[in-house]
Amino acid sequence: FVEAQHGALGIDFFLEALRLEPRNSEALMALAGVDASLGAAHAETLAQKDPNDAEAWNWLGKIRADAGDPLAAFEAFRRSAMGKPTTDALYGMLDADPARALQVARDLTTDVDNDEVHGAVAKIALQGESMGEVLDAVLRAHASDPTDHEWLRAMVMLDPARAVAVLEETVSEYAGDERDEVIGAHANALRDLGQRDVAFETYLEAHKLDKGDWEWQRGMARADPARALEILQAYKEEGDSDGDLMGAIGDAYAGIGRPDEAMRHYEEALKNDGGNEWLARMAQVDHEEATTRIQAAIDAKPSEAELWFHLGQAHELAGRQAEATAAFTKACEIEPRNIYYGAKLQKTR
């Protein structure tokens, strides 16, 4: 009935479905799509039966939000988070009332051991551009999951000095299968602090644990391009033509002042599916070529945040901070909950 544009005729069937299965969320949200008041009434009945029913409060929050009642939606999402903090409930509060969301989210997640929940708090704090709050929440997320790439990357971007201290401890305590991720992040932080020699040795340690991880290949090339080139070229001579390996070799050639070789390897990286990051890196040897090609990709896909971010990186490599800030701002507008984009924007302002 709904698909045939006769939603009112479907109400009795949705209600019967919910009578038979009161917690059928698909039937509930379909009912709310036809009659928000009936959907809200059912969700509220469920929530009132058990005030700790986080799921029911969350359904009610979504229905209230869709009906254009942010105050009621915020309260429902808050009640949901009181029962069980989830990313759905926290983001629901953020969308309903950004000004109140951070304080409430922080208070409700103090004793939670869930990295995604703490990550959500960080992303809520990001909307208020409170970088100290963002970092605190990211550190809590990292404590819950020390190998999650998102928190490792964000921590290094937000405060490399703090990241070095935290990751030194993590490296000493963590011996699991993803140890290279922690060691590599430690190397990233060291490099950002200008400790390139130590960073190279640390990247090399991560690389030995996972030789196929392009991040450590890239890291070595940026920390000590001359030493890295010898290692990376050996892989190429063995027949490895992976796009990201070619990009790392391009970085190494750029680092030792051989732009023609760098451009050739960046082109090979792009040809072999190395990703648009290498277009951005190309800017250090040919800014105009890199930005022209990234802009062409943006013109084809203007809502792809990653392309705007790469454009910002390309401008940044050429020292064009105003243009970089504008591109990073656009990336954040498209993906406002991307911690890395947000932290990068704050650093360029």
Tab-separated table of C-alpha atoms in Angstrom:
chain	number	residue	atom	x	y	z
A	1	PHE	CA	0.000	0.000	0.000
A	2	VAL	CA	2.777	2.459	0.892
A	3	GLU	CA	4.638	1.765	-2.331
A	4	ALA	CA	1.390	2.322	-4.224
A	5	GLN	CA	1.004	5.733	-2.530
A	6	HIS	CA	-1.838	4.498	-0.322
A	7	GLY	CA	-0.054	4.641	3.014
A	8	ALA	CA	-3.209	5.151	5.038
A	9	LEU	CA	-4.454	1.754	3.880
A	10	GLY	CA	-1.325	0.147	5.291
A	11	ILE	CA	-1.748	1.490	8.844
A	12	ASP	CA	-3.944	-1.369	10.085
A	13	PHE	CA	-1.434	-3.908	8.776
A	14	PHE	CA	1.499	-2.157	10.463
A	15	LEU	CA	-0.479	-2.028	13.715
A	16	GLU	CA	-1.328	-5.719	13.460
A	17	ALA	CA	2.319	-6.541	12.803
A	18	LEU	CA	3.271	-4.618	15.939
A	19	ARG	CA	0.534	-6.349	17.956
A	20	LEU	CA	2.039	-9.689	16.970
A	21	GLU	CA	5.622	-8.488	17.370
A	22	PRO	CA	5.757	-5.248	19.409
A	23	ARG	CA	9.509	-4.768	18.893
A	24	ASN	CA	9.483	-5.105	15.113
A	25	SER	CA	11.491	-1.973	14.337
A	26	GLU	CA	10.886	-2.197	10.593
A	27	ALA	CA	7.115	-2.196	11.074
A	28	LEU	CA	7.390	0.573	13.657
A	29	MET	CA	9.424	2.917	11.477
A	30	ALA	CA	7.201	2.160	8.484
A	31	LEU	CA	4.154	3.052	10.582
A	32	ALA	CA	5.847	6.273	11.722
A	33	GLY	CA	6.553	7.139	8.111
A	34	VAL	CA	2.816	7.083	7.421
A	35	ASP	CA	1.579	8.420	10.773
A	36	ALA	CA	4.246	9.831	13.091
A	37	SER	CA	1.857	10.181	16.037
A	38	LEU	CA	0.913	6.481	15.948
A	39	GLY	CA	4.541	5.439	15.612
A	40	ALA	CA	5.604	7.704	18.483
A	41	ALA	CA	2.765	6.409	20.656
A	42	HIS	CA	3.867	2.795	20.142
A	43	ALA	CA	7.534	3.570	20.815
A	44	GLU	CA	6.633	5.578	23.911
A	45	THR	CA	4.505	2.735	25.232
A	46	LEU	CA	7.464	0.386	24.909
A	47	ALA	CA	9.768	2.887	26.590
A	48	GLN	CA	7.392	3.550	29.464
A	49	LYS	CA	7.049	-0.174	30.152
A	50	ASP	CA	10.803	-0.291	30.719
A	51	PRO	CA	12.486	3.100	31.257
A	52	ASN	CA	15.859	1.427	30.671
A	53	ASP	CA	14.851	0.170	27.222
A	54	ALA	CA	17.533	1.973	25.220
A	55	GLU	CA	16.288	0.626	21.901
A	56	ALA	CA	12.734	1.877	22.380
A	57	TRP	CA	13.920	5.350	23.395
A	58	ASN	CA	16.181	5.388	20.358
A	59	TRP	CA	13.272	4.512	18.058
A	60	LEU	CA	11.232	7.269	19.663
A	61	GLY	CA	14.092	9.718	19.138
A	62	LYS	CA	14.283	8.897	15.442
A	63	ILE	CA	10.527	9.285	15.032
A	64	ARG	CA	10.522	12.629	16.851
A	65	ALA	CA	13.479	13.841	14.803
A	66	ASP	CA	11.845	12.832	11.524
A	67	ALA	CA	8.697	14.657	12.630
A	68	GLY	CA	10.668	17.864	13.129
A	69	ASP	CA	10.595	17.978	16.945
A	70	PRO	CA	14.272	18.309	17.992
A	71	LEU	CA	13.548	18.987	21.680
A	72	ALA	CA	11.542	15.778	22.084
A	73	ALA	CA	14.053	13.904	19.924
A	74	PHE	CA	16.968	15.031	22.097
A	75	GLU	CA	15.220	13.907	25.278
A	76	ALA	CA	14.408	10.504	23.783
A	77	PHE	CA	17.982	10.000	22.592
A	78	ARG	CA	19.243	11.099	26.017
A	79	ARG	CA	17.046	8.518	27.698
A	80	SER	CA	18.329	5.913	25.243
A	81	ALA	CA	21.933	6.776	26.103
A	82	MET	CA	21.107	6.591	29.809
A	83	GLY	CA	20.013	2.993	29.312
A	84	LYS	CA	22.922	2.108	27.026
A	85	PRO	CA	25.216	4.642	25.377
A	86	THR	CA	25.372	3.858	21.666
A	87	THR	CA	26.703	5.795	18.717
A	88	ASP	CA	23.139	6.031	17.352
A	89	ALA	CA	21.869	7.716	20.501
A	90	LEU	CA	24.867	10.039	20.808
A	91	TYR	CA	24.697	11.159	17.191
A	92	GLY	CA	20.946	11.548	17.571
A	93	MET	CA	21.544	14.020	20.400
A	94	LEU	CA	24.116	15.839	18.303
A	95	ASP	CA	21.736	16.258	15.383
A	96	ALA	CA	18.896	17.344	17.660
A	97	ASP	CA	20.800	19.863	19.808
A	98	PRO	CA	24.536	20.319	19.127
A	99	ALA	CA	24.924	22.822	21.961
A	100	ARG	CA	23.790	20.362	24.656
A	101	ALA	CA	25.080	17.137	23.159
A	102	LEU	CA	28.703	17.257	24.327
A	103	GLN	CA	28.060	17.793	28.034
A	104	VAL	CA	25.373	15.119	28.166
A	105	ALA	CA	27.415	12.647	26.093
A	106	ARG	CA	30.478	13.189	28.277
A	107	ASP	CA	28.510	12.651	31.495
A	108	LEU	CA	26.855	9.466	30.222
A	109	THR	CA	30.013	7.788	28.938
A	110	THR	CA	32.432	8.298	31.841
A	111	ASP	CA	32.523	4.622	32.833
A	112	VAL	CA	31.992	3.104	29.376
A	113	ASP	CA	34.611	0.776	27.871
A	114	ASN	CA	33.705	1.013	24.195
A	115	ASP	CA	36.003	2.697	21.716
A	116	GLU	CA	33.242	3.524	19.215
A	117	VAL	CA	31.222	5.299	21.909
A	118	HIS	CA	34.219	7.378	23.001
A	119	GLY	CA	34.959	8.042	19.351
A	120	ALA	CA	31.420	9.367	18.958
A	121	VAL	CA	32.005	11.731	21.891
A	122	ALA	CA	35.156	12.947	20.127
A	123	LYS	CA	33.173	13.622	16.959
A	124	ILE	CA	30.536	15.502	18.941
A	125	ALA	CA	33.284	17.641	20.498
A	126	LEU	CA	34.655	18.254	17.016
A	127	GLN	CA	31.489	20.132	16.055
A	128	GLY	CA	32.279	22.692	18.728
A	129	GLU	CA	35.919	22.863	17.609
A	130	SER	CA	37.005	21.891	21.118
A	131	MET	CA	40.248	20.142	20.219
A	132	GLY	CA	41.138	19.442	23.858
A	133	GLU	CA	37.832	17.637	24.345
A	134	VAL	CA	38.334	15.784	21.063
A	135	LEU	CA	41.773	14.570	22.111
A	136	ASP	CA	40.570	13.442	25.555
A	137	ALA	CA	37.809	11.358	23.984
A	138	VAL	CA	40.175	9.939	21.339
A	139	LEU	CA	42.593	8.886	24.087
A	140	ARG	CA	39.741	7.091	25.879
A	141	ALA	CA	38.816	5.380	22.594
A	142	HIS	CA	42.439	4.333	22.133
A	143	ALA	CA	42.555	2.924	25.665
A	144	SER	CA	39.519	0.764	24.801
A	145	ASP	CA	40.990	-0.404	21.479
A	146	PRO	CA	44.729	0.333	21.167
A	147	THR	CA	45.012	-0.834	17.548
A	148	ASP	CA	42.065	0.983	15.948
A	149	HIS	CA	43.556	2.919	13.038
A	150	GLU	CA	41.060	5.780	13.319
A	151	TRP	CA	42.069	6.653	16.884
A	152	LEU	CA	45.772	6.154	16.218
A	153	ARG	CA	45.673	8.476	13.235
A	154	ALA	CA	43.565	11.105	15.010
A	155	MET	CA	45.755	11.068	18.113
A	156	VAL	CA	48.886	11.753	16.073
A	157	MET	CA	47.224	14.538	14.117
A	158	LEU	CA	45.767	16.223	17.211
A	159	ASP	CA	48.858	16.178	19.415
A	160	PRO	CA	51.964	14.304	18.217
A	161	ALA	CA	53.884	14.997	21.438
A	162	ARG	CA	51.119	13.511	23.569
A	163	ALA	CA	50.777	10.663	21.081
A	164	VAL	CA	54.468	9.786	21.415
A	165	ALA	CA	54.126	9.459	25.191
A	166	VAL	CA	50.920	7.433	24.994
A	167	LEU	CA	52.145	5.172	22.210
A	168	GLU	CA	55.449	4.438	23.905
A	169	GLU	CA	53.415	2.911	26.717
A	170	THR	CA	51.071	1.122	24.307
A	171	VAL	CA	53.999	-0.369	22.382
A	172	SER	CA	55.494	-1.697	25.625
A	173	GLU	CA	52.218	-3.336	26.653
A	174	TYR	CA	50.654	-4.566	23.389
A	175	ALA	CA	52.024	-7.714	21.742
A	176	GLY	CA	49.077	-8.755	19.567
A	177	ASP	CA	48.786	-9.436	15.855
A	178	GLU	CA	48.351	-5.748	14.992
A	179	ARG	CA	51.457	-4.572	16.793
A	180	ASP	CA	52.754	-2.976	13.577
A	181	GLU	CA	49.804	-0.527	13.652
A	182	VAL	CA	50.819	0.785	17.067
A	183	ILE	CA	54.511	0.959	16.198
A	184	GLY	CA	53.751	2.654	12.864
A	185	ALA	CA	51.559	5.253	14.565
A	186	HIS	CA	54.382	5.888	17.023
A	187	ALA	CA	56.680	6.477	14.046
A	188	ASN	CA	54.156	8.915	12.531
A	189	ALA	CA	54.153	10.943	15.753
A	190	LEU	CA	57.945	10.957	15.949
A	191	ARG	CA	58.184	12.167	12.352
A	192	ASP	CA	55.658	14.924	13.001
A	193	LEU	CA	57.887	16.098	15.867
A	194	GLY	CA	60.851	16.258	13.514
A	195	GLN	CA	62.620	13.196	14.943
A	196	ARG	CA	63.183	11.728	11.516
A	197	ASP	CA	66.074	9.350	12.307
A	198	VAL	CA	64.229	7.712	15.196
A	199	ALA	CA	61.043	7.703	13.125
A	200	PHE	CA	62.771	5.827	10.294
A	201	GLU	CA	64.018	3.102	12.641
A	202	THR	CA	60.526	2.825	14.119
A	203	TYR	CA	58.921	2.573	10.674
A	204	LEU	CA	61.457	-0.108	9.826
A	205	GLU	CA	60.372	-2.054	12.897
A	206	ALA	CA	56.717	-1.831	11.837
A	207	HIS	CA	57.691	-2.716	8.264
A	208	LYS	CA	59.453	-5.897	9.410
A	209	LEU	CA	56.226	-6.996	11.102
A	210	ASP	CA	54.129	-6.307	7.974
A	211	LYS	CA	56.212	-5.727	4.862
A	212	GLY	CA	53.144	-5.345	2.678
A	213	ASP	CA	51.669	-2.412	4.597
A	214	TRP	CA	52.091	0.599	2.336
A	215	GLU	CA	51.860	3.044	5.241
A	216	TRP	CA	55.214	1.938	6.614
A	217	GLN	CA	56.755	2.009	3.147
A	218	ARG	CA	55.464	5.545	2.739
A	219	GLY	CA	56.592	6.506	6.232
A	220	MET	CA	60.149	5.333	5.625
A	221	ALA	CA	60.261	7.332	2.385
A	222	ARG	CA	59.234	10.508	4.176
A	223	ALA	CA	61.465	10.007	7.204
A	224	ASP	CA	64.700	9.153	5.346
A	225	PRO	CA	64.170	9.052	1.568
A	226	ALA	CA	67.713	7.941	0.708
A	227	ARG	CA	67.688	4.915	3.010
A	228	ALA	CA	64.111	4.064	2.103
A	229	LEU	CA	64.812	4.149	-1.625
A	230	GLU	CA	67.249	1.256	-1.379
A	231	ILE	CA	64.695	-0.907	0.458
A	232	LEU	CA	61.755	0.013	-1.762
A	233	GLN	CA	63.603	-0.307	-5.056
A	234	ALA	CA	64.575	-3.855	-4.058
A	235	TYR	CA	60.881	-4.771	-3.917
A	236	LYS	CA	60.310	-3.210	-7.316
A	237	GLU	CA	63.237	-5.150	-8.797
A	238	GLU	CA	61.697	-8.336	-7.415
A	239	GLY	CA	58.641	-7.632	-9.576
A	240	ASP	CA	56.361	-5.817	-7.124
A	241	SER	CA	54.410	-3.172	-9.055
A	242	ASP	CA	51.849	-2.314	-6.361
A	243	GLY	CA	50.539	1.217	-6.799
A	244	ASP	CA	51.225	2.297	-3.247
A	245	LEU	CA	54.788	0.964	-3.441
A	246	MET	CA	55.289	3.082	-6.571
A	247	GLY	CA	53.911	6.080	-4.691
A	248	ALA	CA	56.292	5.527	-1.782
A	249	ILE	CA	59.204	5.335	-4.236
A	250	GLY	CA	57.924	8.585	-5.748
A	251	ASP	CA	58.038	10.185	-2.304
A	252	ALA	CA	61.589	8.946	-1.819
A	253	TYR	CA	62.728	10.421	-5.152
A	254	ALA	CA	60.990	13.714	-4.334
A	255	GLY	CA	62.772	13.727	-0.990
A	256	ILE	CA	66.224	13.408	-2.540
A	257	GLY	CA	65.548	16.078	-5.150
A	258	ARG	CA	64.855	14.010	-8.274
A	259	PRO	CA	61.483	15.385	-9.441
A	260	ASP	CA	61.384	13.644	-12.825
A	261	GLU	CA	61.795	10.208	-11.240
A	262	ALA	CA	59.261	11.177	-8.574
A	263	MET	CA	56.658	12.157	-11.194
A	264	ARG	CA	57.233	8.956	-13.143
A	265	HIS	CA	56.610	6.841	-10.059
A	266	TYR	CA	53.576	8.877	-8.992
A	267	GLU	CA	52.111	8.220	-12.454
A	268	GLU	CA	52.845	4.510	-12.024
A	269	ALA	CA	51.159	4.618	-8.614
A	270	LEU	CA	47.990	6.086	-10.113
A	271	LYS	CA	48.077	3.683	-13.056
A	272	ASN	CA	48.334	0.720	-10.674
A	273	ASP	CA	45.398	1.736	-8.435
A	274	GLY	CA	47.486	3.408	-5.766
A	275	GLY	CA	44.784	5.913	-4.864
A	276	ASN	CA	44.364	9.657	-5.207
A	277	GLU	CA	46.694	10.387	-2.305
A	278	TRP	CA	49.536	10.162	-4.805
A	279	LEU	CA	47.967	12.935	-6.847
A	280	ALA	CA	48.222	15.091	-3.739
A	281	ARG	CA	51.844	14.046	-3.135
A	282	MET	CA	52.610	14.942	-6.745
A	283	ALA	CA	52.093	18.579	-5.753
A	284	GLN	CA	55.494	18.724	-4.082
A	285	VAL	CA	57.121	18.436	-7.505
A	286	ASP	CA	54.393	19.853	-9.801
A	287	HIS	CA	51.679	21.730	-7.922
A	288	GLU	CA	49.784	22.903	-11.007
A	289	GLU	CA	49.550	19.421	-12.541
A	290	ALA	CA	48.441	17.855	-9.265
A	291	THR	CA	45.774	20.410	-8.389
A	292	THR	CA	44.425	20.539	-11.943
A	293	ARG	CA	43.894	16.783	-11.934
A	294	ILE	CA	42.394	16.696	-8.449
A	295	GLN	CA	40.039	19.546	-9.381
A	296	ALA	CA	38.931	17.589	-12.454
A	297	ALA	CA	38.115	14.631	-10.191
A	298	ILE	CA	36.199	16.973	-7.870
A	299	ASP	CA	34.223	18.382	-10.797
A	300	ALA	CA	33.125	14.811	-11.577
A	301	LYS	CA	32.373	13.965	-7.909
A	302	PRO	CA	31.884	17.245	-6.008
A	303	SER	CA	30.447	15.570	-2.909
A	304	GLU	CA	33.427	13.241	-2.321
A	305	ALA	CA	35.098	14.608	0.807
A	306	GLU	CA	38.319	12.675	0.287
A	307	LEU	CA	39.009	14.501	-2.974
A	308	TRP	CA	38.624	17.891	-1.274
A	309	PHE	CA	40.954	16.676	1.468
A	310	HIS	CA	43.554	15.642	-1.110
A	311	LEU	CA	43.219	19.050	-2.761
A	312	GLY	CA	43.952	20.625	0.605
A	313	GLN	CA	46.998	18.389	1.036
A	314	ALA	CA	48.270	19.371	-2.428
A	315	HIS	CA	47.953	23.078	-1.643
A	316	GLU	CA	49.577	22.556	1.745
A	317	LEU	CA	52.590	20.819	0.186
A	318	ALA	CA	53.085	23.885	-2.016
A	319	GLY	CA	52.794	26.242	0.954
A	320	ARG	CA	49.428	27.671	-0.120
A	321	GLN	CA	47.747	27.750	3.250
A	322	ALA	CA	44.678	29.812	2.333
A	323	GLU	CA	43.765	27.445	-0.484
A	324	ALA	CA	44.500	24.448	1.749
A	325	THR	CA	42.214	25.780	4.479
A	326	ALA	CA	39.397	26.346	1.981
A	327	ALA	CA	39.682	22.769	0.678
A	328	PHE	CA	39.889	21.239	4.165
A	329	THR	CA	36.838	23.291	5.171
A	330	LYS	CA	34.885	21.818	2.268
A	331	ALA	CA	35.945	18.278	3.222
A	332	CYS	CA	34.705	18.917	6.774
A	333	GLU	CA	31.397	20.305	5.525
A	334	ILE	CA	30.794	17.082	3.619
A	335	GLU	CA	32.026	14.776	6.431
A	336	PRO	CA	31.683	16.789	9.665
A	337	ARG	CA	32.355	13.722	11.820
A	338	ASN	CA	35.729	12.903	10.309
A	339	ILE	CA	38.159	13.580	13.165
A	340	TYR	CA	41.210	13.586	10.915
A	341	TYR	CA	39.724	16.147	8.540
A	342	GLY	CA	38.624	18.337	11.432
A	343	ALA	CA	41.997	18.214	13.159
A	344	LYS	CA	43.761	19.018	9.892
A	345	LEU	CA	41.517	22.023	9.352
A	346	GLN	CA	42.268	23.362	12.818
A	347	LYS	CA	46.013	23.073	12.175
A	348	THR	CA	45.837	25.101	8.954
A	349	ARG	CA	43.740	27.964	10.323
